[in-house]
C-alpha positions in Angstrom: 23.3 4.9 3.1 19.5 4.9 4.2 16.8 3.7 2.8 13.4 5.6 3.0 11.8 2.8 5.3 14.8 3.2 7.4 14.2 6.9 7.9 10.7 6.5 8.7 10.8 4.1 11.2 10.9 6.6 14.3 7.8 7.8 12.8 4.1 7.1 13.9 2.9 6.3 10.2 -1.3 6.0 10.1 -1.9 5.9 6.5 0.5 4.7 3.2 -0.2 5.3 -0.3 2.1 3.3 -2.0 2.9 3.1 -5.6 6.1 0.9 -5.4 6.3 -3.1 -5.9 8.3 -5.9 -4.6 10.1 -5.2 -1.3 8.8 -2.0 -1.1 5.4 -3.3 0.0 6.7 -5.0 2.8 8.7 -2.3 4.1 5.9 0.3 4.1 3.8 -2.4 5.7 7.1 -2.9 8.6 6.8 0.8 9.4 3.0 1.7 9.6 1.4 1.8 12.9 -0.7 -0.6 14.5 -4.7 0.0 13.2 -3.1 1.8 9.9 -4.1 2.0 6.5 -2.1 0.4 3.4 -3.2 1.7 0.3 -1.6 0.2 -2.7 -2.0 1.7 -5.9 0.3 -0.1 -7.9 -0.7 -3.5 -10.1 2.8 -4.8 -11.0 3.0 -7.1 -8.1 -0.5 -8.7 -8.5 -0.1 -8.9 -12.1 3.0 -10.9 -11.4 1.3 -13.1 -9.0 3.6 -12.2 -5.9 2.5 -13.4 -2.4 2.4 -10.9 0.3 3.9 -11.3 3.7 0.5 -11.8 5.6 2.4 -11.8 8.9 3.5 -7.8 8.4 -0.4 -7.7 8.8 -0.7 -9.0 12.3 -0.8 -5.1 13.4 -4.4 -4.9 12.4 -3.5 -3.1 9.5 -6.0 -2.6 6.9 -4.8 -3.3 3.4 -6.4 -1.7 0.4 -5.9 -2.6 -3.0 -6.9 0.6 -5.2 -7.1 0.4 -9.2 -7.0 3.9 -10.1 -7.7 2.7 -14.1 -10.7 1.0 -13.1 -12.3 3.7 -10.9 -11.7 6.5 -13.9 -13.7 4.3 -15.9 -17.0 4.2 -13.7 -19.5 7.6 -13.4 -19.2 7.3 -10.0 -15.2 7.4 -9.6 -14.8 10.2 -12.2 -17.4 12.3 -9.8 -15.5 11.9 -6.7 -11.7 12.6 -8.3 -13.0 15.6 -9.7 
């Protein structure tokens, strides 16, 4: 039984768009290559105030939190997503 992160460890992943929570965020940050971008569209861990394992950012990975609901409420966001 292989997890999705085990299956991807041998790949070089530049960008991850994540909608999962809890341990899946840490797993994604483990497999992203140095200078990669991790885009998190999940709000559950933020609302539950779950800490982020910052040591996983030592590869100079950029962590982006994107709130799609807020983006859709703005006129600029609607124009860019359409």
